Short mmCIF file of C-alpha atoms in Angstrom, two decimals:
data_model
loop_
_atom_site.label_atom_id
_atom_site.label_comp_id
_atom_site.label_asym_id
_atom_site.label_seq_id
_atom_site.Cartn_x
_atom_site.Cartn_y
_atom_site.Cartn_z
CA UNK A 20 -67.85 -57.39 -275.59
CA UNK A 21 -66.47 -57.28 -272.01
CA UNK A 22 -70.31 -58.31 -270.18
CA UNK A 23 -70.68 -60.86 -267.25
CA UNK A 24 -72.48 -63.83 -268.07
CA UNK A 25 -72.36 -67.56 -269.10
CA UNK A 26 -70.77 -66.80 -272.84
CA UNK A 27 -69.28 -69.88 -274.15
CA UNK A 28 -65.95 -70.39 -276.52
CA UNK A 29 -66.64 -70.37 -280.42
CA UNK A 30 -66.18 -74.63 -280.43
CA UNK A 31 -69.51 -74.63 -278.42
CA UNK A 32 -71.37 -72.94 -280.91
CA UNK A 33 -71.24 -75.64 -283.69
CA UNK A 34 -73.96 -77.29 -284.42
CA UNK A 35 -78.12 -76.04 -283.63
CA UNK A 36 -77.99 -77.33 -279.91
CA UNK A 37 -74.87 -75.03 -279.29
CA UNK A 38 -76.25 -72.16 -281.04
CA UNK A 39 -79.67 -73.04 -278.97
CA UNK A 40 -77.11 -73.34 -275.71
CA UNK A 41 -75.38 -69.80 -276.53
CA UNK A 42 -78.50 -68.19 -277.56
CA UNK A 43 -80.23 -69.03 -274.06
CA UNK A 44 -77.38 -68.08 -271.79
CA UNK A 45 -76.84 -64.99 -273.35
CA UNK A 46 -80.11 -63.76 -272.78
CA UNK A 47 -78.90 -63.75 -269.16
CA UNK A 48 -75.96 -61.69 -269.90
CA UNK A 49 -75.61 -57.90 -267.80
CA UNK A 50 -74.78 -55.29 -270.88
CA UNK A 51 -71.90 -53.88 -271.46
CA UNK A 52 -73.06 -50.42 -270.96
CA UNK A 53 -73.47 -51.61 -267.33
CA UNK A 54 -70.05 -49.95 -265.46
CA UNK A 55 -70.81 -50.62 -262.33
CA UNK A 56 -71.59 -54.16 -262.66
CA UNK A 57 -67.93 -54.70 -264.86
CA UNK A 58 -66.50 -52.58 -261.68
CA UNK A 59 -67.76 -54.90 -258.85
CA UNK A 60 -66.55 -57.94 -260.49
CA UNK A 61 -63.02 -56.90 -261.71
CA UNK A 62 -60.03 -57.93 -260.40
CA UNK A 63 -56.44 -56.92 -260.64
CA UNK A 64 -52.81 -56.88 -258.84
CA UNK A 65 -54.87 -55.51 -255.49
CA UNK A 66 -57.96 -56.95 -255.06
CA UNK A 67 -59.33 -60.57 -253.91
CA UNK A 68 -62.24 -61.79 -252.42
CA UNK A 69 -61.82 -63.83 -248.81
CA UNK A 70 -64.52 -66.27 -248.16
CA UNK A 71 -65.02 -66.33 -244.53
CA UNK A 72 -65.41 -69.52 -243.20
CA UNK A 73 -63.29 -71.28 -245.15
CA UNK A 74 -60.95 -72.94 -243.94
CA UNK A 75 -62.51 -75.56 -242.15
CA UNK A 76 -65.55 -75.45 -243.87
CA UNK A 77 -64.75 -75.63 -247.22
CA UNK A 78 -62.18 -78.04 -246.57
CA UNK A 79 -62.25 -80.67 -249.29
CA UNK A 80 -59.30 -83.27 -247.65
CA UNK A 81 -59.13 -87.46 -247.74
CA UNK A 82 -61.24 -88.07 -250.60
CA UNK A 83 -64.12 -85.55 -250.25
CA UNK A 84 -65.42 -85.00 -253.94
CA UNK A 85 -66.16 -81.72 -254.92
CA UNK A 86 -66.65 -79.17 -257.81
CA UNK A 87 -66.44 -75.53 -259.14
CA UNK A 88 -67.74 -73.35 -261.50
CA UNK A 89 -66.04 -69.81 -262.04
CA UNK A 90 -67.29 -67.61 -264.88
CA UNK A 91 -64.09 -64.67 -265.72
CA UNK A 92 -62.49 -62.92 -268.29
CA UNK A 93 -59.05 -62.86 -268.31
CA UNK A 94 -56.85 -59.36 -269.04
CA UNK A 95 -53.53 -58.95 -270.47
CA UNK A 96 -50.76 -59.04 -267.55
CA UNK A 97 -50.35 -55.84 -266.01
CA UNK A 98 -46.76 -56.92 -265.24
CA UNK A 99 -44.02 -59.24 -266.96
CA UNK A 100 -44.06 -62.68 -266.04
CA UNK A 101 -40.74 -63.28 -264.44
CA UNK A 102 -38.73 -67.05 -264.56
CA UNK A 103 -39.20 -69.14 -261.56
CA UNK A 104 -35.94 -68.31 -260.21
CA UNK A 105 -35.61 -70.64 -256.93
CA UNK A 106 -39.11 -70.22 -256.11
CA UNK A 107 -40.90 -74.21 -254.60
CA UNK A 108 -43.47 -75.47 -256.05
CA UNK A 109 -44.97 -77.02 -259.14
CA UNK A 110 -43.53 -74.73 -262.73
CA UNK A 111 -46.62 -74.73 -264.08
CA UNK A 112 -47.65 -72.34 -261.14
CA UNK A 113 -44.65 -69.70 -261.36
CA UNK A 114 -46.46 -66.91 -263.64
CA UNK A 115 -49.53 -67.89 -263.03
CA UNK A 116 -52.92 -66.78 -262.27
CA UNK A 117 -55.14 -68.12 -259.58
CA UNK A 118 -59.05 -67.90 -260.01
CA UNK A 119 -59.81 -69.80 -256.43
CA UNK A 120 -57.50 -71.25 -254.29
CA UNK A 121 -57.09 -72.65 -250.58
CA UNK A 122 -53.60 -72.95 -250.32
CA UNK A 123 -51.58 -71.19 -248.29
CA UNK A 124 -48.21 -71.00 -250.92
CA UNK A 125 -46.35 -73.93 -250.79
CA UNK A 126 -46.75 -74.79 -247.44
CA UNK A 127 -50.72 -76.93 -247.05
CA UNK A 128 -53.88 -76.85 -249.01
CA UNK A 129 -56.44 -78.59 -250.71
CA UNK A 130 -57.51 -77.41 -254.38
CA UNK A 131 -55.87 -74.53 -256.47
CA UNK A 132 -57.84 -73.52 -259.38
CA UNK A 133 -56.43 -70.97 -261.91
CA UNK A 134 -54.35 -70.19 -265.36
CA UNK A 135 -50.44 -70.99 -266.36
CA UNK A 136 -48.58 -67.69 -267.56
CA UNK A 137 -49.54 -69.33 -270.92
CA UNK A 138 -53.44 -69.79 -269.72
CA UNK A 139 -53.58 -73.08 -270.13
CA UNK A 140 -56.31 -74.46 -267.10
CA UNK A 141 -54.64 -75.75 -264.09
CA UNK A 142 -56.64 -77.98 -260.90
CA UNK A 143 -54.15 -78.65 -258.04
CA UNK A 144 -54.59 -80.78 -255.37
CA UNK A 145 -52.09 -81.36 -252.54
CA UNK A 146 -51.20 -85.38 -253.28
CA UNK A 147 -49.37 -86.96 -256.60
CA UNK A 148 -49.46 -86.34 -259.11
CA UNK A 149 -50.11 -83.04 -258.18
CA UNK A 150 -51.87 -81.19 -261.13
CA UNK A 151 -54.44 -81.62 -264.28
CA UNK A 152 -53.53 -79.33 -266.50
CA UNK A 153 -55.21 -78.25 -270.51
CA UNK A 154 -53.87 -77.85 -273.70
CA UNK A 155 -56.19 -75.55 -274.31
CA UNK A 156 -55.72 -72.04 -274.19
CA UNK A 157 -57.63 -69.80 -272.68
CA UNK A 158 -58.50 -66.31 -275.21
CA UNK A 159 -57.97 -62.75 -273.88
CA UNK A 160 -60.74 -60.42 -273.88
CA UNK A 161 -64.06 -63.39 -273.72
CA UNK A 162 -66.44 -64.69 -271.10
CA UNK A 163 -64.85 -68.00 -270.05
CA UNK A 164 -66.71 -70.97 -267.90
CA UNK A 165 -64.09 -73.27 -265.81
CA UNK A 166 -65.69 -76.17 -264.04
CA UNK A 167 -63.69 -78.50 -261.70
CA UNK A 168 -64.10 -81.92 -260.54
CA UNK A 169 -63.01 -84.35 -258.28
CA UNK A 170 -65.19 -87.48 -257.42
CA UNK A 171 -62.91 -89.56 -255.00
CA UNK A 172 -60.93 -91.09 -257.82
CA UNK A 173 -60.42 -88.08 -260.85
CA UNK A 174 -60.05 -84.68 -261.12
CA UNK A 175 -61.64 -83.48 -263.98
CA UNK A 176 -61.54 -79.64 -265.92
CA UNK A 177 -64.27 -78.64 -268.25
CA UNK A 178 -64.11 -75.46 -270.02
CA UNK A 179 -67.20 -74.17 -271.44
CA UNK A 180 -69.15 -77.30 -270.35
CA UNK A 181 -66.38 -79.32 -272.98
CA UNK A 182 -64.31 -82.19 -271.44
CA UNK A 183 -60.53 -80.75 -271.54
CA UNK A 184 -58.58 -83.05 -269.02
CA UNK A 185 -58.72 -85.17 -266.78
CA UNK A 186 -55.81 -87.29 -264.15
CA UNK A 187 -56.31 -89.98 -261.40
CA UNK A 188 -55.69 -88.27 -257.34
CA UNK A 189 -55.69 -89.98 -254.54
CA UNK A 190 -56.43 -88.68 -250.95
CA UNK A 191 -54.74 -85.89 -249.67
CA UNK A 192 -53.91 -84.30 -246.12
CA UNK A 193 -57.22 -82.29 -244.72
CA UNK A 194 -56.00 -78.65 -244.02
CA UNK A 195 -58.21 -76.92 -241.63
CA UNK A 196 -56.00 -73.60 -241.26
CA UNK A 197 -55.73 -71.53 -244.81
CA UNK A 198 -59.01 -69.97 -246.18
CA UNK A 199 -60.24 -70.15 -249.67
CA UNK A 200 -59.70 -67.21 -251.51
CA UNK A 201 -61.06 -65.95 -255.15
CA UNK A 202 -58.69 -63.94 -257.45
CA UNK A 203 -55.44 -64.95 -255.54
CA UNK A 204 -53.26 -66.96 -253.48
CA UNK A 205 -52.73 -66.91 -249.78
CA UNK A 206 -48.78 -66.98 -249.09
CA UNK A 207 -48.12 -66.38 -245.54
CA UNK A 208 -49.73 -63.47 -244.79
CA UNK A 209 -49.21 -61.53 -247.65
CA UNK A 210 -51.24 -62.64 -251.24
CA UNK A 211 -49.45 -63.20 -254.24
CA UNK A 212 -50.70 -64.44 -258.18
CA UNK A 213 -53.82 -62.45 -258.75
CA UNK A 214 -55.62 -62.52 -261.51
CA UNK A 215 -56.44 -59.85 -263.84
CA UNK A 216 -59.94 -59.58 -265.43
CA UNK A 217 -63.44 -60.23 -264.45
CA UNK A 218 -64.92 -63.04 -262.66
CA UNK A 219 -68.30 -62.88 -261.41
CA UNK A 220 -69.55 -65.69 -260.87
CA UNK A 221 -68.34 -68.99 -258.63
CA UNK A 222 -70.06 -71.57 -257.94
CA UNK A 223 -68.93 -74.62 -255.36
CA UNK A 224 -70.66 -77.63 -254.67
CA UNK A 225 -69.53 -80.63 -251.76
CA UNK A 226 -70.36 -83.68 -254.51
CA UNK A 227 -69.13 -83.80 -257.76
CA UNK A 228 -70.07 -83.09 -260.82
CA UNK A 229 -71.27 -85.42 -263.77
CA UNK A 230 -70.90 -84.70 -267.65
CA UNK A 231 -74.51 -84.07 -268.21
CA UNK A 232 -74.90 -81.72 -265.02
CA UNK A 233 -72.00 -80.18 -266.25
CA UNK A 234 -73.66 -79.57 -270.20
CA UNK A 235 -76.92 -78.13 -267.78
CA UNK A 236 -75.00 -75.65 -266.29
CA UNK A 237 -74.70 -73.46 -270.28
CA UNK A 238 -78.17 -73.10 -269.92
CA UNK A 239 -79.39 -73.03 -265.56
CA UNK A 240 -78.50 -71.21 -262.79
CA UNK A 241 -77.21 -73.69 -259.70
CA UNK A 242 -79.63 -71.74 -257.34
CA UNK A 243 -82.67 -72.66 -259.35
CA UNK A 244 -82.15 -76.06 -260.91
CA UNK A 245 -83.49 -79.00 -259.16
CA UNK A 246 -80.40 -81.60 -259.72
CA UNK A 247 -77.22 -78.43 -259.56
CA UNK A 248 -78.58 -77.18 -255.94
CA UNK A 249 -78.33 -80.45 -254.48
CA UNK A 250 -75.21 -80.12 -251.99
CA UNK A 251 -74.82 -76.90 -253.41
CA UNK A 252 -72.73 -74.87 -250.82
CA UNK A 253 -71.43 -71.70 -251.84
CA UNK A 254 -72.89 -69.67 -254.70
CA UNK A 255 -71.00 -66.34 -254.89
CA UNK A 256 -72.14 -63.35 -258.14
CA UNK A 257 -69.53 -61.05 -257.44
CA UNK A 258 -71.25 -57.88 -259.21
CA UNK A 259 -74.58 -58.46 -257.24
CA UNK A 260 -73.65 -55.77 -254.67
CA UNK A 261 -74.51 -52.48 -253.42
CA UNK A 262 -71.24 -51.12 -253.89
CA UNK A 263 -67.19 -52.26 -254.56
CA UNK A 264 -67.03 -52.11 -250.01
CA UNK A 265 -69.62 -54.34 -249.92
CA UNK A 266 -69.75 -57.99 -248.89
CA UNK A 267 -69.85 -60.68 -251.60
CA UNK A 268 -73.04 -62.67 -250.09
CA UNK A 269 -73.52 -66.58 -251.01
CA UNK A 270 -76.74 -67.02 -251.80
CA UNK A 271 -77.54 -70.24 -250.94
CA UNK A 272 -78.92 -70.42 -248.29
CA UNK A 273 -76.68 -72.89 -245.09
CA UNK A 274 -77.90 -74.36 -241.67
CA UNK A 275 -75.99 -72.76 -239.03
CA UNK A 276 -74.03 -69.82 -238.72
CA UNK A 277 -70.80 -70.45 -241.31
CA UNK A 278 -72.33 -68.86 -244.34
CA UNK A 279 -69.04 -68.20 -246.58
CA UNK A 280 -69.72 -64.55 -247.35
CA UNK A 281 -67.54 -63.16 -249.16
CA UNK A 282 -64.94 -59.80 -247.95
CA UNK A 283 -63.79 -58.04 -251.05
CA UNK A 284 -60.58 -56.84 -250.05
CA UNK A 285 -58.13 -54.18 -251.10
CA UNK A 286 -54.13 -55.19 -250.92
CA UNK A 287 -53.20 -53.33 -247.62
CA UNK A 288 -55.99 -54.80 -245.43
CA UNK A 289 -55.43 -57.51 -243.21
CA UNK A 290 -56.19 -61.13 -244.03
CA UNK A 291 -55.69 -63.12 -241.14
#
């Protein structure tokens, strides 16, 4: 059922431990009958979330460590995927859907997380070898979580708390002008590569997470977990707001003016 929550894939259900994890996670899931929650976290070709103050405040340039977790549910593409043609950039990103991006087209950026045309998970930073991708394919119409980490040396991808891919990667340039978006890429002054489906939650840390911490995410909310709350800079629960036009509040209470609240925007609204 299409229910926002921390549900795991079938591979995570093997064995008693995995079954217990699934049982505990399911207890926090919103019922599929909650149409309002589903409407509030729905993304398509016309919708995305702009994270205020993210240009500098959510920048992880050079060798800065960071981690992100995203809970999402894929729906079929509403439009046919076009061949790359003469577009620039890594071929893997043609026909892709963005979950979280701090990029401006192929001009500048720092990190981008999403799915390619075959729904492999892709994690990119703006330095060679640029991209780490998985052999796993994300099924349609199922809830899954992705965790992407960078510890200053390696980029890693975890799917439903299971390590799926990694690659060595060095320092990158710092980009203090491109904002971070949920559900789309910034391309000039417009958006593209929209995600189609549901994004229920996104968490961001200004440090990397180790494998045991990623595993703990299966049964723990990072806001209330002693270890996972350390250096947590953002937690956005997209469906916990009053209405479609209401902002997506950052549930992490930060010191200072920048709180990185999200604006849920419909195409046509000015971004910059």
